[in-house]
Short mmCIF file of C-alpha atoms in Angstrom, two decimals:
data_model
loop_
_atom_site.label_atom_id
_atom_site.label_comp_id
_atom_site.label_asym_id
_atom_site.label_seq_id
_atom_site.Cartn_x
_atom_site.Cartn_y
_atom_site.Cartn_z
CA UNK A 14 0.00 0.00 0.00
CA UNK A 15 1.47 3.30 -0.98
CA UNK A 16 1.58 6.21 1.61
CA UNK A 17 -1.83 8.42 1.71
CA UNK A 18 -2.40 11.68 1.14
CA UNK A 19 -4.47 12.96 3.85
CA UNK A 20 -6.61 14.59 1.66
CA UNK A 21 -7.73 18.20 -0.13
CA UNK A 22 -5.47 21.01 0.42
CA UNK A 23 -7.12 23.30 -1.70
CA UNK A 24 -9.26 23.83 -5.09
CA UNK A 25 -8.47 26.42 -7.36
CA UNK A 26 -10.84 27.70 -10.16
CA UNK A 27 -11.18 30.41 -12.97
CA UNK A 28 -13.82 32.80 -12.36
CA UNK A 29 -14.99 35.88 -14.88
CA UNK A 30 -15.36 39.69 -12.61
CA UNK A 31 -13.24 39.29 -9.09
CA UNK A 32 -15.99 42.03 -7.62
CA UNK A 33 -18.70 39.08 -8.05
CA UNK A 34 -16.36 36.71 -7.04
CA UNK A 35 -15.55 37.79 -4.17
CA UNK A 36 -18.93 39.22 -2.64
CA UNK A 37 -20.63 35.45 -3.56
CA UNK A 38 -18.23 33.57 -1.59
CA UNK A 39 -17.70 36.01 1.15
CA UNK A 40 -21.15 37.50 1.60
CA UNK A 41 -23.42 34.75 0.69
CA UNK A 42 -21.34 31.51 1.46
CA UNK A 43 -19.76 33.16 4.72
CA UNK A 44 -16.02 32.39 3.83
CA UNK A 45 -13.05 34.69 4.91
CA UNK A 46 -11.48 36.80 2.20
CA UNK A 47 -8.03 35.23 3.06
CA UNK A 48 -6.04 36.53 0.97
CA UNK A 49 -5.43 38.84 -2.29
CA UNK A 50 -2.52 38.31 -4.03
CA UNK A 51 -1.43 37.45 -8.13
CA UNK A 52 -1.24 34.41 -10.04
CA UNK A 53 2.47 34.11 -9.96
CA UNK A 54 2.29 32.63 -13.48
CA UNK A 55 0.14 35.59 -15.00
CA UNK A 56 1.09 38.85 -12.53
CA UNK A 57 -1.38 40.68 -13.54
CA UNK A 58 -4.53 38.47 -12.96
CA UNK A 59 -5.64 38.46 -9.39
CA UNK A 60 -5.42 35.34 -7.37
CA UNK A 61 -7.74 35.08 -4.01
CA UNK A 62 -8.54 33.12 -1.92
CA UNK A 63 -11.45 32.05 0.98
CA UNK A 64 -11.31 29.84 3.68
CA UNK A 65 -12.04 29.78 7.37
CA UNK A 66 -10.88 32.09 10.24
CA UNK A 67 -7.26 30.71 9.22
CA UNK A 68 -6.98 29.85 5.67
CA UNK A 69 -6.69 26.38 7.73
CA UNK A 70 -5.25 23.88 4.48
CA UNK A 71 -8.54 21.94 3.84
CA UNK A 72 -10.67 25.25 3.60
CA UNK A 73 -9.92 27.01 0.89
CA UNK A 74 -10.83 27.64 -2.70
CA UNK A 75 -9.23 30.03 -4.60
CA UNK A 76 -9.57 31.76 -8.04
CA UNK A 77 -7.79 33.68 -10.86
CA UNK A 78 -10.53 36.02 -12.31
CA UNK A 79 -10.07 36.56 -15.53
CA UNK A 80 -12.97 39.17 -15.86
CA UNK A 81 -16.25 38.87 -17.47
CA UNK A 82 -14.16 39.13 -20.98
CA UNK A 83 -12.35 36.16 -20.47
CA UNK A 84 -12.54 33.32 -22.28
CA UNK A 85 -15.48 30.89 -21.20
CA UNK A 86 -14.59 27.54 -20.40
CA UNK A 87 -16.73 23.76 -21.91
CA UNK A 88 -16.97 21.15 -19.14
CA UNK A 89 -16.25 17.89 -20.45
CA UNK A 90 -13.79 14.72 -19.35
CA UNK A 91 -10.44 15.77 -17.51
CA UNK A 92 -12.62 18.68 -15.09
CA UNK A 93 -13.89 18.61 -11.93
CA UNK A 94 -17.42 18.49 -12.02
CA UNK A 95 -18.19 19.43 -8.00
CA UNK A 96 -16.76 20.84 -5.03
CA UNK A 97 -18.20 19.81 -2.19
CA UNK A 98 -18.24 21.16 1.22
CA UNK A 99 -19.37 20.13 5.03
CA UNK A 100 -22.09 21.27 7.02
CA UNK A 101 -23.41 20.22 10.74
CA UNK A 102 -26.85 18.15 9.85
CA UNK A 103 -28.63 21.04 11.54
CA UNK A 104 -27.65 23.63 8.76
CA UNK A 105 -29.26 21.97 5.86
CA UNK A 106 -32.97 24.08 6.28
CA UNK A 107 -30.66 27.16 6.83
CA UNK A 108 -28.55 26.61 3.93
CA UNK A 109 -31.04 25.87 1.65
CA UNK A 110 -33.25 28.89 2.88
CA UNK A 111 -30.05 30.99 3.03
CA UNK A 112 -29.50 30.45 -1.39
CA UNK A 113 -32.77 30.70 -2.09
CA UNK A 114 -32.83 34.30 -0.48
CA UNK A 115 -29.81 35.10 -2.32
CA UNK A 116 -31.70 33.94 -5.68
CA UNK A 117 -29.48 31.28 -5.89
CA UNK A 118 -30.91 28.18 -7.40
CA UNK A 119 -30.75 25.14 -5.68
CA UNK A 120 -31.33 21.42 -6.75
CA UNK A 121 -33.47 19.23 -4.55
CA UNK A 122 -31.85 17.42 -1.54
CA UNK A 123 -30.33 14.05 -2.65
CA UNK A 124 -29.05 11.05 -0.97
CA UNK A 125 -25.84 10.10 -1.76
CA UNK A 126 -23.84 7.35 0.17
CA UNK A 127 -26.18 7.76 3.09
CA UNK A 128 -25.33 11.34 3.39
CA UNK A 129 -28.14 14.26 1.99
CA UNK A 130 -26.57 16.38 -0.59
CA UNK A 131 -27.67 20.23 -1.94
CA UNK A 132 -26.08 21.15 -5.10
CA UNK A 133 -26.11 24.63 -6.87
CA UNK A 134 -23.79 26.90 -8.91
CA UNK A 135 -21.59 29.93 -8.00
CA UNK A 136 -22.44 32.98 -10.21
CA UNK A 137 -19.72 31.65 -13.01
CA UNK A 138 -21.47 28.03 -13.00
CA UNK A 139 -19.10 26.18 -10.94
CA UNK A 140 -20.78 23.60 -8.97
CA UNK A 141 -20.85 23.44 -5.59
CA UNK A 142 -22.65 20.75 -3.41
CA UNK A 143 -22.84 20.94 0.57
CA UNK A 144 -22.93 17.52 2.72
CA UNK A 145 -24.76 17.30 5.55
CA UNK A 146 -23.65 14.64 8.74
CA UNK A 147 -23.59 14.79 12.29
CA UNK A 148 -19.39 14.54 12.18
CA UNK A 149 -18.69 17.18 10.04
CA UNK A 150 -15.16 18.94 11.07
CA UNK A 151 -15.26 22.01 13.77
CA UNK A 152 -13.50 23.95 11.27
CA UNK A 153 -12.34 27.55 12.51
CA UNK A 154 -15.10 29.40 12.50
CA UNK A 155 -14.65 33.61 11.28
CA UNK A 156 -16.19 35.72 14.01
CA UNK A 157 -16.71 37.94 11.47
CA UNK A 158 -18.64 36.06 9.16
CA UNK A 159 -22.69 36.71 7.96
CA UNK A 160 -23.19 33.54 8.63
CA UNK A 161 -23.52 32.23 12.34
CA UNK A 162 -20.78 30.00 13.72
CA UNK A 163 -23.15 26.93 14.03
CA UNK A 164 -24.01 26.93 10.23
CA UNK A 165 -20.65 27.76 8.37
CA UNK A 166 -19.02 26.04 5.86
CA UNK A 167 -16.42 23.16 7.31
CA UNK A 168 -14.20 22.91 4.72
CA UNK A 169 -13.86 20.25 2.08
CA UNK A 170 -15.86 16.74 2.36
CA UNK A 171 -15.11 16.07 -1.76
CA UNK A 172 -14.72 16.90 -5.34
CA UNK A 173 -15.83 14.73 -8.37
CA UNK A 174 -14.00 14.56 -10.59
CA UNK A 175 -15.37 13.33 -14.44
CA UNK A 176 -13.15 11.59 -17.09
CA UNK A 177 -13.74 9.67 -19.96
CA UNK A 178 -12.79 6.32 -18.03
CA UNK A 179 -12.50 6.29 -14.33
CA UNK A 180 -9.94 3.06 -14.14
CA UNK A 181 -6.50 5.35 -15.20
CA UNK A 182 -7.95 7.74 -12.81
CA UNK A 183 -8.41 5.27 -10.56
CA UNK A 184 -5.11 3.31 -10.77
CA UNK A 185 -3.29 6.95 -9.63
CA UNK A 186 -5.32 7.21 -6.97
CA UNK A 187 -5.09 3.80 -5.54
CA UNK A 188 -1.25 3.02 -6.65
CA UNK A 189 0.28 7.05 -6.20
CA UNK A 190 -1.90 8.61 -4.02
CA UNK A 191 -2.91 5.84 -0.95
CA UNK A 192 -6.20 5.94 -1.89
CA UNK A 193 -8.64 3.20 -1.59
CA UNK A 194 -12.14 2.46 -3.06
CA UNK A 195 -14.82 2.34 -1.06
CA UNK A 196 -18.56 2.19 -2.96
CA UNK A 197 -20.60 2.22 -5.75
CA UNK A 198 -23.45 4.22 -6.56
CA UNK A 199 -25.24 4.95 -9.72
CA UNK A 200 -22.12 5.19 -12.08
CA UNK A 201 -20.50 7.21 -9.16
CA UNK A 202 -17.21 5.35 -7.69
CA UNK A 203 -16.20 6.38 -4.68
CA UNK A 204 -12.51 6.51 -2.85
CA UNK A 205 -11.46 7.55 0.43
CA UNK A 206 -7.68 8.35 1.33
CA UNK A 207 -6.14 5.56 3.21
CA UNK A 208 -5.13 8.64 5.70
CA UNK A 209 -8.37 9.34 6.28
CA UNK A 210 -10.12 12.72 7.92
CA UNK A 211 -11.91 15.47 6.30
CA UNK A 212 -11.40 16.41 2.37
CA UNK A 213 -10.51 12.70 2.20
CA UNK A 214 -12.91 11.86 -0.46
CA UNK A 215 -12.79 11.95 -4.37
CA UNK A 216 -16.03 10.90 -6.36
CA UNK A 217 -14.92 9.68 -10.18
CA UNK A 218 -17.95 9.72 -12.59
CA UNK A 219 -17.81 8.56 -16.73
CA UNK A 220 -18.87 11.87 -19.12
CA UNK A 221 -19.13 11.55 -22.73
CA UNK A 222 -18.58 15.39 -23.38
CA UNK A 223 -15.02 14.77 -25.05
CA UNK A 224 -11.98 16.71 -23.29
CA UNK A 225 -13.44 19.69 -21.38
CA UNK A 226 -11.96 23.82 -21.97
CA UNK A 227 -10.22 25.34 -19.41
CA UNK A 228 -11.79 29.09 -18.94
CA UNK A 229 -14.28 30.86 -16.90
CA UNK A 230 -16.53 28.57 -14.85
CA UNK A 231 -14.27 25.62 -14.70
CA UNK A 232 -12.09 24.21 -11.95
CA UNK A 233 -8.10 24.98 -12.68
CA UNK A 234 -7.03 22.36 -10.74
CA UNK A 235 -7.08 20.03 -7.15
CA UNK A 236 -4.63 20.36 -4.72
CA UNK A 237 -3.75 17.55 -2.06
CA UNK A 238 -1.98 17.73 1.33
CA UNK A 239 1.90 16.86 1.97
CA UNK A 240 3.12 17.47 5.51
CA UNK A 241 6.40 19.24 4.35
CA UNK A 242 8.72 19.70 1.30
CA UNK A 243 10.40 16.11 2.48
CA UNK A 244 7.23 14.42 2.24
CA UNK A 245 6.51 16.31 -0.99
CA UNK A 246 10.06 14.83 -2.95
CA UNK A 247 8.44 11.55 -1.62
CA UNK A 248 5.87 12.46 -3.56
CA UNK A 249 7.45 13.21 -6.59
CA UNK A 250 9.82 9.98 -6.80
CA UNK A 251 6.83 8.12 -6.12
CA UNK A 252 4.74 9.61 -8.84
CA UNK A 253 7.66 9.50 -11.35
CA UNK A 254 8.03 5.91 -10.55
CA UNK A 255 4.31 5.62 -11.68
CA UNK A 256 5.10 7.07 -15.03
CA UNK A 257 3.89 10.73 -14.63
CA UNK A 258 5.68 13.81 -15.18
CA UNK A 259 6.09 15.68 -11.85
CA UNK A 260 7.06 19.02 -11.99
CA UNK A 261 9.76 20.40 -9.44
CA UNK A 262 8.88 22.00 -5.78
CA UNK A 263 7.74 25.56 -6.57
CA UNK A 264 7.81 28.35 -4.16
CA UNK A 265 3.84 28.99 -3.83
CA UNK A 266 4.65 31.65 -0.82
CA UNK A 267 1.89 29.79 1.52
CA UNK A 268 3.14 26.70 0.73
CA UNK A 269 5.59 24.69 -2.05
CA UNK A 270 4.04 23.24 -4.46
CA UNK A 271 4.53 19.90 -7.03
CA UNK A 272 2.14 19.65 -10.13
CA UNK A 273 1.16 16.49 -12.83
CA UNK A 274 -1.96 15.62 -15.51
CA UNK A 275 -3.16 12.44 -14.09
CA UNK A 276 -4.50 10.39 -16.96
CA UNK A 277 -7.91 11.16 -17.60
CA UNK A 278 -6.73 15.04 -17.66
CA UNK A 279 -7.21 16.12 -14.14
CA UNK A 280 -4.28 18.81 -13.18
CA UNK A 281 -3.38 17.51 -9.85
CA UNK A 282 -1.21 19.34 -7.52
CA UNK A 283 0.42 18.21 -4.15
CA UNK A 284 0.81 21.36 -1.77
CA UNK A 285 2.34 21.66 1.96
CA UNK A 286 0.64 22.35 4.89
CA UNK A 287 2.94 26.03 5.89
CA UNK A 288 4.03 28.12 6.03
CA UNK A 289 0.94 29.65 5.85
CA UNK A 290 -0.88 33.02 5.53
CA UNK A 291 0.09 34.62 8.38
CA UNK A 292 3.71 35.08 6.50
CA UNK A 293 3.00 38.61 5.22
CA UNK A 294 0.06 39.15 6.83
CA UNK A 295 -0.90 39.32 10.62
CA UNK A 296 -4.09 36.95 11.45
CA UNK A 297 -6.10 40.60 11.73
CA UNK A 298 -4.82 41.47 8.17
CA UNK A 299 -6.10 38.51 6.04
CA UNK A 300 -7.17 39.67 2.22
CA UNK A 301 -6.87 43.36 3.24
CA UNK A 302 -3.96 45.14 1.05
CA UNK A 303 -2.80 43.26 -1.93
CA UNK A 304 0.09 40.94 -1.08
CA UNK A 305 2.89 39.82 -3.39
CA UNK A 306 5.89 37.79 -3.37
CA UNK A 307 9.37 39.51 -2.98
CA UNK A 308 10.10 39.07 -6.65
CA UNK A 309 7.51 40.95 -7.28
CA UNK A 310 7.32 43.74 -4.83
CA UNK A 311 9.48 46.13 -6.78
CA UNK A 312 6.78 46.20 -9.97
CA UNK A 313 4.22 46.81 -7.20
CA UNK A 314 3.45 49.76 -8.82
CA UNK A 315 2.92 48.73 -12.59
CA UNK A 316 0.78 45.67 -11.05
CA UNK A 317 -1.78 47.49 -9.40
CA UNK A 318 -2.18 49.34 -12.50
CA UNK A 319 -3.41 46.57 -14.32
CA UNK A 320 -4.99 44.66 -12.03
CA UNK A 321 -8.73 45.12 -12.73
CA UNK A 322 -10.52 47.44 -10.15
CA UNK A 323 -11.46 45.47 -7.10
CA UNK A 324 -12.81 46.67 -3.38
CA UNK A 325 -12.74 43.81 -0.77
CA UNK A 326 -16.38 43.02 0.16
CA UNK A 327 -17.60 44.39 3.75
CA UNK A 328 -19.85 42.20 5.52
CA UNK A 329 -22.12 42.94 9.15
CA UNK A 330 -21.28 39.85 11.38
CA UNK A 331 -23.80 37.48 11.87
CA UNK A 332 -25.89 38.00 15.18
CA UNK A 333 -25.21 35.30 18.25
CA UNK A 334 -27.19 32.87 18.42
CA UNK A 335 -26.73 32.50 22.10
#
């Protein structure tokens, strides 16, 4: 049995205006603005992301907006199809009542695996499902948040991913990755990370919608957890020993970073736990001023010229509950 991942450290997607972006995950879904900062392949698109109180690995999904004159993206094999998040069995009525009053549409409650599943779409159409059981993570909740500590998000239960076959998909989870299968369920096959815990779950489903486009509305790519950069060039001898081309440990700032195309056209990416947010930012300054890497801090000024026009979204605190 190969080591095991212990799961989702982060999803990161393509979204069209960053103003939308940012007020839909932040004022509707409750998620801290963690942090603004580039794409440090493309300096001059924005890269943000939302998580918990922390940015806590596990938490977060994070975007380059391209604007609302980017390119559109086709879903098809090789994408991720959903990201799903936890929520405390309690929250379902709120959640679903909570969309609905921001006219966002929701699709009926489902079961899936025993568990009761609400799926809708951000304002780009990337799916998003919420999973609701009675052990979902406690999460670090943001005081500061519109939504009450009791109800928010948990962080990561899943993502689906769809290819045109699941079994070379499959085979890199299961022989690279330490992941094992674990059900069945109407063309949906399910495997859970030998390492177990939350974000440990990836859903593979069959689509016959040929090799999807990467743009606005699609998911970039999935990023799993590694401990530290010496668990992470584990990672990347195993991985080469599988036959896939691993790229070498990048500097991500938050965290180093290895990258490969699994088979059926997933991007997959392997990403330590720290340093962490807090290493250019206090845990009070969190996605306020635009933060960028020391290679990049002396075109500061050209940057945040042509970076698109963007004010952080202000939100009133949720009342207590108590």
């Amino acid at each position: 049995m190969s080591p095991a991942t212990s799961g989702l450290h982060h999803v990161t997607a393509i979204a069209g205006d960053p103003q939308r972006t940012a007020e839909f995950y932040v004022e509707t879904l409750g998620l801290r603005f963690v942090k603004k900062t580039v794409n440090h392949d493309s300096k001059y698109t924005y890269h943000f992301y939302f998580g918990d109180s922390e940015g806590t690995p596990g938490t977060n999904i994070t975007f380059f907006p391209w604007d609302e004159h980017g390119r559109s993206g086709q879903f098809g094999d090789g994408q991720t199809r959903t990201t799903t998040y936890f929520i405390p069995e309690g929250s379902l009525n709120y959640w679903r009542d909570r969309l609905e009053s921001h006219d966002i549409d929701v699709d009926g409650s489902t079961e899936r695996f025993g568990e009761t599943v609400v799926t809708f779409d951000d304002p780009d159409g990337i799916t998003l499902a919420l999973v609701a059981t009675d052990d979902a993570p406690n999460g670090q909740p943001w005081d500061e948040s519109p939504v009450p500590p009791g109800h928010q998000l948990r962080g990561f239960h899943s993502v689906t991913l769809a290819v045109g076959d699941t079994e070379p998909t499959a085979d890199v989870l299961t022989d690279a990755l330490g992941y094992e299968f674990e059900a069945e369920e109407n063309g949906r096959y399910r495997y859970r990370s030998a390492a177990g815990g939350p974000g440990s779950i990836v859903d593979l489903v069959e689509t016959d919608h040929g090799r999807g486009q990467i743009g606005i509305g699609t998911v970039h790519h999935v990023a799993y957890q590694a401990e530290d950069t010496d668990e992470q060039e584990r990672w990347r001898k195993q991985l080469s020993e599988h036959g896939l081309r691993v790229t070498d440990i990048i500097d991500r700032v938050y965290f180093k970073s290895i990258y490969f195309r699994e088979p059926g056209g997933v991007l997959f990416e392997i990403a330590t736990m720290g340093p962490g947010f807090t290493v250019d930012q206090s845990q009070d300054e969190l996605g306020t001023d635009l933060a960028l890497p020391e290679w990049l801090e002396n075109e500061r000024n050209e940057i945040e010229s042509r970076l698109p026009s963007f004010e952080s979204p202000s939100v009133e605190p949720a009342p207590d509950e108590g």
